PDB file of C-alpha atoms and ligand atoms in Angstrom:
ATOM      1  CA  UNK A   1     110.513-104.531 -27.949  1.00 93.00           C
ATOM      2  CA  UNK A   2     113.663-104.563 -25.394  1.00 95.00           C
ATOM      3  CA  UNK A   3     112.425-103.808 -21.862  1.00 96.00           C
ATOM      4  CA  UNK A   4     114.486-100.802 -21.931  1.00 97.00           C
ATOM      5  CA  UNK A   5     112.608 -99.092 -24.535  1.00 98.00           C
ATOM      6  CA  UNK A   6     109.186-100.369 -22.763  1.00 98.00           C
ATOM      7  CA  UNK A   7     110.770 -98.574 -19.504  1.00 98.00           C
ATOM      8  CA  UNK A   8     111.276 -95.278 -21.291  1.00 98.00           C
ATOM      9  CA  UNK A   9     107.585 -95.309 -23.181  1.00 98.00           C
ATOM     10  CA  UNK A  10     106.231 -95.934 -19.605  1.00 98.00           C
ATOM     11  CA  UNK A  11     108.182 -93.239 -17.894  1.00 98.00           C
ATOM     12  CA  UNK A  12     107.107 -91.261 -21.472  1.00 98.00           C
ATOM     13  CA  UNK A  13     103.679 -90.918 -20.957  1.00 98.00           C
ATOM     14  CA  UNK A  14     103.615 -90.429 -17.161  1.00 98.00           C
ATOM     15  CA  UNK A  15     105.462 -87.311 -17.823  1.00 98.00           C
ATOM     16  CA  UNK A  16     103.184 -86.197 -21.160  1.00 98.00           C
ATOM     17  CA  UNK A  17     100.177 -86.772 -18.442  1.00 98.00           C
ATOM     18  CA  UNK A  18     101.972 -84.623 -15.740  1.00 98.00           C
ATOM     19  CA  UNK A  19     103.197 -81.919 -18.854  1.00 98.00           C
ATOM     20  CA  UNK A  20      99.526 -81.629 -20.056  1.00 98.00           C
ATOM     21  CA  UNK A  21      97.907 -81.349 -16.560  1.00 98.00           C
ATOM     22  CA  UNK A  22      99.989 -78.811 -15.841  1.00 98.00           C
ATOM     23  CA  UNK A  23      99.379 -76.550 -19.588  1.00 98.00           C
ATOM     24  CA  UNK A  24      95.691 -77.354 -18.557  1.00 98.00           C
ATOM     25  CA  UNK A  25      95.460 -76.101 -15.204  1.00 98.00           C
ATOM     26  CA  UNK A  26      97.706 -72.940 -16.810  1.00 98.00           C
ATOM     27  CA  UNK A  27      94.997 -72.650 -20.093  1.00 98.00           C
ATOM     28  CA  UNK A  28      91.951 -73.520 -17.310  1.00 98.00           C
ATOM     29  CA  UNK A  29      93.271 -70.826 -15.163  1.00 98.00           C
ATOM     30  CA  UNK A  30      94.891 -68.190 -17.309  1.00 98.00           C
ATOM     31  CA  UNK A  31      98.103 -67.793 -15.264  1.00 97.00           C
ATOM     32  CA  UNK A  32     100.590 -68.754 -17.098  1.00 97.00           C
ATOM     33  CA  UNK A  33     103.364 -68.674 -14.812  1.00 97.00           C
ATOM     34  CA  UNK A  34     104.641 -72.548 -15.205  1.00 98.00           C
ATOM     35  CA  UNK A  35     105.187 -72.650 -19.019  1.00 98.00           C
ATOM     36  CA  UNK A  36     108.693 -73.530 -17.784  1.00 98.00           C
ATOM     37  CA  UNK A  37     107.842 -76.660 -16.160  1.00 98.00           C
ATOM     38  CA  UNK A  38     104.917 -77.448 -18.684  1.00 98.00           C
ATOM     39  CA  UNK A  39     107.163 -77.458 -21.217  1.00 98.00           C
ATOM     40  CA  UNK A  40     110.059 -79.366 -20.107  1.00 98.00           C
ATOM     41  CA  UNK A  41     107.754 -81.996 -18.683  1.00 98.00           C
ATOM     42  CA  UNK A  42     106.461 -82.363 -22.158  1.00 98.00           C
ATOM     43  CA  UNK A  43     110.286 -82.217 -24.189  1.00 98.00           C
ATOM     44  CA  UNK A  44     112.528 -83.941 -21.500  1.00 98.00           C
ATOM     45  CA  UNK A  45     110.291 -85.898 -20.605  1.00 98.00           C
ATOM     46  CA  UNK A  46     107.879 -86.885 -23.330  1.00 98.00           C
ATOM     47  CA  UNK A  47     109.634 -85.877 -26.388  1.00 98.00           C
ATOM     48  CA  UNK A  48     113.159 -86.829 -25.332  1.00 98.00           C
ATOM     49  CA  UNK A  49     112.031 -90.146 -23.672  1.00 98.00           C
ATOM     50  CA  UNK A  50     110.094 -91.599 -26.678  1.00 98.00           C
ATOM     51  CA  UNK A  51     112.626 -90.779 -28.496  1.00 98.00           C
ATOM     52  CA  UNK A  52     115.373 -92.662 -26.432  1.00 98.00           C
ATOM     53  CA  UNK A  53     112.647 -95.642 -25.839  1.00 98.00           C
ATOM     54  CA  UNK A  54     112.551 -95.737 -29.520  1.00 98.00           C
ATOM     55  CA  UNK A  55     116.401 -95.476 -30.364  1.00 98.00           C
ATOM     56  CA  UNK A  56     116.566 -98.582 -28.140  1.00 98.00           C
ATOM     57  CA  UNK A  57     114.165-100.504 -29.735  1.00 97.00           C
ATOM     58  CA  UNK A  58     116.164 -99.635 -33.320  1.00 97.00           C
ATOM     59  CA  UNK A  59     119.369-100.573 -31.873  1.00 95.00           C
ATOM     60  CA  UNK A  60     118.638-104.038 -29.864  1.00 94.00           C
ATOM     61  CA  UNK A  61     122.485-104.251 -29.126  1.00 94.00           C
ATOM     62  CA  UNK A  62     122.814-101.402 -27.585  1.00 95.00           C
ATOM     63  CA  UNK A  63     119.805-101.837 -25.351  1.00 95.00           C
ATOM     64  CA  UNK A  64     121.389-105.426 -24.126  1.00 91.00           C
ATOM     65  CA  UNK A  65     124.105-103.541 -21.821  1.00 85.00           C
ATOM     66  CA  UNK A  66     124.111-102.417 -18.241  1.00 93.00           C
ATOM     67  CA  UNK A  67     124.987 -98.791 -19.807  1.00 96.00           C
ATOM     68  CA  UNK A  68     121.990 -98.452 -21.147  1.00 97.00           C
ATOM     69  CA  UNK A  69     120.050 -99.529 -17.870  1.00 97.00           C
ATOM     70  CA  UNK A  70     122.046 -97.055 -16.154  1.00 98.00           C
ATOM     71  CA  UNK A  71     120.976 -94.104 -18.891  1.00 98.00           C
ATOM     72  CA  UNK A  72     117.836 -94.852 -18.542  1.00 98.00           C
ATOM     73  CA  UNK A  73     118.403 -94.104 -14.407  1.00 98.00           C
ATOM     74  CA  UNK A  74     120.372 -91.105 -14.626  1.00 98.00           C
ATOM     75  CA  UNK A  75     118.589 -89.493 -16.952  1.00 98.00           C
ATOM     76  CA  UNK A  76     115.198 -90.448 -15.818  1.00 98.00           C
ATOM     77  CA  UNK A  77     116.221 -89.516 -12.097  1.00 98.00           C
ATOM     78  CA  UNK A  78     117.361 -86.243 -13.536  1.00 98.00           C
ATOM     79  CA  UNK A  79     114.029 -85.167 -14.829  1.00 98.00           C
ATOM     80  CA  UNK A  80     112.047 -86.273 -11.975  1.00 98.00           C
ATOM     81  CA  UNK A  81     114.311 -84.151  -9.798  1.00 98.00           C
ATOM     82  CA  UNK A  82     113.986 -81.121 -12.492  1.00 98.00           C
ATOM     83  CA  UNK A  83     110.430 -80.730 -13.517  1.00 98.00           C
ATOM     84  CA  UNK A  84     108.840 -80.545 -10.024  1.00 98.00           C
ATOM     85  CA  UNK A  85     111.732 -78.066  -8.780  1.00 98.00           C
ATOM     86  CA  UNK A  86     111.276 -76.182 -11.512  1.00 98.00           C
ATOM     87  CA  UNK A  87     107.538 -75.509 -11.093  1.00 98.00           C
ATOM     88  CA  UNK A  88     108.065 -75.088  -7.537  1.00 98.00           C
ATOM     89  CA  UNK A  89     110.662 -72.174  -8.421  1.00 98.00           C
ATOM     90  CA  UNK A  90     107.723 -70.706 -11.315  1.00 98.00           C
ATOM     91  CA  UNK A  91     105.985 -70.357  -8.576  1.00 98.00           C
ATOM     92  CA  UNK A  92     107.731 -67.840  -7.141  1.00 97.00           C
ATOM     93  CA  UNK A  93     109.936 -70.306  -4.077  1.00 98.00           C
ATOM     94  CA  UNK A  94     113.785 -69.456  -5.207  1.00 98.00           C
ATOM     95  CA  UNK A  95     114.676 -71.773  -2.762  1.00 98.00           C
ATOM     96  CA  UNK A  96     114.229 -74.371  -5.034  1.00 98.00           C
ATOM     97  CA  UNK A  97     116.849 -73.123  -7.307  1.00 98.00           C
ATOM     98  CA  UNK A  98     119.230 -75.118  -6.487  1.00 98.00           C
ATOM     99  CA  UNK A  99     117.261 -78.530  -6.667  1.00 98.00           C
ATOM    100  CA  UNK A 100     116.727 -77.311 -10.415  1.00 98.00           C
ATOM    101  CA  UNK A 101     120.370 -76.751 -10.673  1.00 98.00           C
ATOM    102  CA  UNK A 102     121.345 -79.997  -9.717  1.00 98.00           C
ATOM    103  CA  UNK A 103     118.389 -82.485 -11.183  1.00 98.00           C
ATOM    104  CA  UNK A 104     119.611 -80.099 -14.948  1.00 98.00           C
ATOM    105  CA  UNK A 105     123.547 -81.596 -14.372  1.00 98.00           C
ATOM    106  CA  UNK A 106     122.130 -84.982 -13.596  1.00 98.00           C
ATOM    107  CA  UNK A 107     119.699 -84.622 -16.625  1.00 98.00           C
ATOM    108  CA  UNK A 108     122.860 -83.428 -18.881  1.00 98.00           C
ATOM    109  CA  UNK A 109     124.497 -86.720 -17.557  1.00 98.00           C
ATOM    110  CA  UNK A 110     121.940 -89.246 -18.666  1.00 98.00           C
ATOM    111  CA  UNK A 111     121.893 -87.049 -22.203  1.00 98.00           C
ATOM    112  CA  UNK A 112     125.961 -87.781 -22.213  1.00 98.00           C
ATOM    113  CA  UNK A 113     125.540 -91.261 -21.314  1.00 98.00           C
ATOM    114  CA  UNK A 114     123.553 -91.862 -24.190  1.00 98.00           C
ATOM    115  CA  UNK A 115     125.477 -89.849 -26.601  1.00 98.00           C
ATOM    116  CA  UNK A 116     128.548 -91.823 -25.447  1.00 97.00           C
ATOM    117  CA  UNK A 117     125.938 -95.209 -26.226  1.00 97.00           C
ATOM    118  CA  UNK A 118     124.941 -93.846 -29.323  1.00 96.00           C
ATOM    119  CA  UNK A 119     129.080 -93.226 -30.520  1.00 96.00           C
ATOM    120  CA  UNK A 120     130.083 -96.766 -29.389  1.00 92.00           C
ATOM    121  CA  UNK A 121     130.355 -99.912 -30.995  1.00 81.00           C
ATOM    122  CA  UNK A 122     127.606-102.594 -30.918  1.00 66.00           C
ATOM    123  CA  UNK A 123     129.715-104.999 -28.732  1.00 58.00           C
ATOM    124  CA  UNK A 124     131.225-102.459 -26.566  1.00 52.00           C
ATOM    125  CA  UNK A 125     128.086-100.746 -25.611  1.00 52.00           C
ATOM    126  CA  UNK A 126     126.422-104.519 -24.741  1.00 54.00           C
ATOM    127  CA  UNK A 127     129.436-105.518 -22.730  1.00 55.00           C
ATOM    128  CA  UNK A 128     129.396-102.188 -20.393  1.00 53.00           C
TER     129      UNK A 128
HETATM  130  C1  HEM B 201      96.406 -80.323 -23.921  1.00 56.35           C
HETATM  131  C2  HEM B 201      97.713 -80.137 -24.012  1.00 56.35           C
HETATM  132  C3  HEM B 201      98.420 -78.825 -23.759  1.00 56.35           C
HETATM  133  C4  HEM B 201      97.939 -77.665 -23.185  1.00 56.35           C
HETATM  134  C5  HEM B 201      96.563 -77.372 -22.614  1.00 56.35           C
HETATM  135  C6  HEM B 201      99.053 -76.700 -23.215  1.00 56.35           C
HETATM  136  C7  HEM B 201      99.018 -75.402 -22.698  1.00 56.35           C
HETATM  137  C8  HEM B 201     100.054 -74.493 -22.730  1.00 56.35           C
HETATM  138  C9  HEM B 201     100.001 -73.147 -22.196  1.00 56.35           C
HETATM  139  C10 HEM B 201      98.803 -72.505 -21.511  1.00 56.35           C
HETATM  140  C11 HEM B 201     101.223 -72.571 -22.420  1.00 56.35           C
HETATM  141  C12 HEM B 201     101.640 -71.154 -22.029  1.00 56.35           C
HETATM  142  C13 HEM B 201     101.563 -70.246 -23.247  1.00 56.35           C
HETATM  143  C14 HEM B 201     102.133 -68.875 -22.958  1.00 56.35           C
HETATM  144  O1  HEM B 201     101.997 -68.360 -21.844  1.00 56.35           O
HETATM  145  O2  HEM B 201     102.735 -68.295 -23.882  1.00 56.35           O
HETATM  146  C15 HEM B 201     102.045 -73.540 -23.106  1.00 56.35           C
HETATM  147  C16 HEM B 201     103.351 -73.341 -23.516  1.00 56.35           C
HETATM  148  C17 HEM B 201     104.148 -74.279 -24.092  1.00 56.35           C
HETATM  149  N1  HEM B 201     103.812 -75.588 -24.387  1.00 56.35           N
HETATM  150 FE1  HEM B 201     102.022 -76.443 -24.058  1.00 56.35          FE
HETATM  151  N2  HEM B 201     100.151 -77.313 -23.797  1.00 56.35           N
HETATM  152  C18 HEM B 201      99.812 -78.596 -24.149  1.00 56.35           C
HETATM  153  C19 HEM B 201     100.630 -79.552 -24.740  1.00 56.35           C
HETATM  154  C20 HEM B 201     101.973 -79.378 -25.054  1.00 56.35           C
HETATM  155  C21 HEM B 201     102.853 -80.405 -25.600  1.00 56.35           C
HETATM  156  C22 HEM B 201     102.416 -81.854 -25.902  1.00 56.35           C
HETATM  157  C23 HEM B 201     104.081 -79.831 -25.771  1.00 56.35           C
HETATM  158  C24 HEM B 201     105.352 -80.423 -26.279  1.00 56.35           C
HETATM  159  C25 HEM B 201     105.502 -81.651 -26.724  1.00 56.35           C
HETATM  160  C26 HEM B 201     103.975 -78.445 -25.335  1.00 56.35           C
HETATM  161  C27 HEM B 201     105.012 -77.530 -25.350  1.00 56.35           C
HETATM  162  C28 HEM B 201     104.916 -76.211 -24.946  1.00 56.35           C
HETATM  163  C29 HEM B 201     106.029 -75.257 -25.012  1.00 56.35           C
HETATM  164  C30 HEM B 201     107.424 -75.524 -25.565  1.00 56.35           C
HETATM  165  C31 HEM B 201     105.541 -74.053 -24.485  1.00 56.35           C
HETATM  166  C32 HEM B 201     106.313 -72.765 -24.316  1.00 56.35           C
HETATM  167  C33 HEM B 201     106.018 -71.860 -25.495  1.00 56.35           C
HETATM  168  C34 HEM B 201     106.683 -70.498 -25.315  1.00 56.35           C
HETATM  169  O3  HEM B 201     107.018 -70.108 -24.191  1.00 56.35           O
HETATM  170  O4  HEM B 201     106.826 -69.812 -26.328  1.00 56.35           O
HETATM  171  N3  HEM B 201     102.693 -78.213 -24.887  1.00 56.35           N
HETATM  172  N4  HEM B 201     101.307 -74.710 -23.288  1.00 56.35           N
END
């Protein structure tokens, strides 16, 4: 498996550990006032990630090239700014909103990073 996608399964489940903490302490509690951050934990981060990881590990090539290291940097650094932010804001601190503002643009950027990896060619991607 390409040490990329290892990086992104690793990153994966420390983020499906953090999402289901959090939907347990909401279940244990009954206050469910961080589904937001529960449930992006779980699709950025989980979902999305395994997904990526996975895509890698499909596409060797691909995962060769500095691009993809950087992807995996933006995109990861864009969560991990996002998710606690975001349950920081849920709980009711709107001074957080703009932390959640920016780690979303840097999130979009890792997603067009690896659009732009998916719609390149084999060799261009590992050169980059
Ligand atoms: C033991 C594991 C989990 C627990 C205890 C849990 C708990 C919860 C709770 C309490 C809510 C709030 C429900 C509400 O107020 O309507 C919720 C919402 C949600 N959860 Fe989880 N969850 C778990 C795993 C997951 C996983 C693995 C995913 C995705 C991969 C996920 C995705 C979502 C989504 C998308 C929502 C929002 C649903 C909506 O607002 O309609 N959850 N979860």
């Amino acid at each position: 498996m390409p040490k990329i996608s290892k990086l992104f399964f690793k990153t994966a489940i420390l983020f499906l550990l953090v999402g289901i903490a959090i939907g347990l302490k909401m279940s244990i509690s009954g206050v469910h006032n961080v589904t937001g951050a529960h449930a992006h934990a779980n699709l950025l981060g989980w979902v999305t990630m395994a997904i990526m990881g996975a895509y890698y590990a499909l596409a060797p090539a691909k995962a060769e090239g500095r691009l993809a290291i950087v992807q995996y940097g933006v995109y990861t650094l864009g969560v991990l700014i996002m998710i606690p932010a975001l349950y920081m804001l849920l709980l009711g601190n709107p001074q957080y909103e703009p932390l959640v503002a920016g780690g979303s643009l840097i999130t979009f950027a890792g997603v067009i990073l690896f659009a732009f990896i998916i719609f390149s060619g084999e060799r261009q991607a590992a050169k980059a």
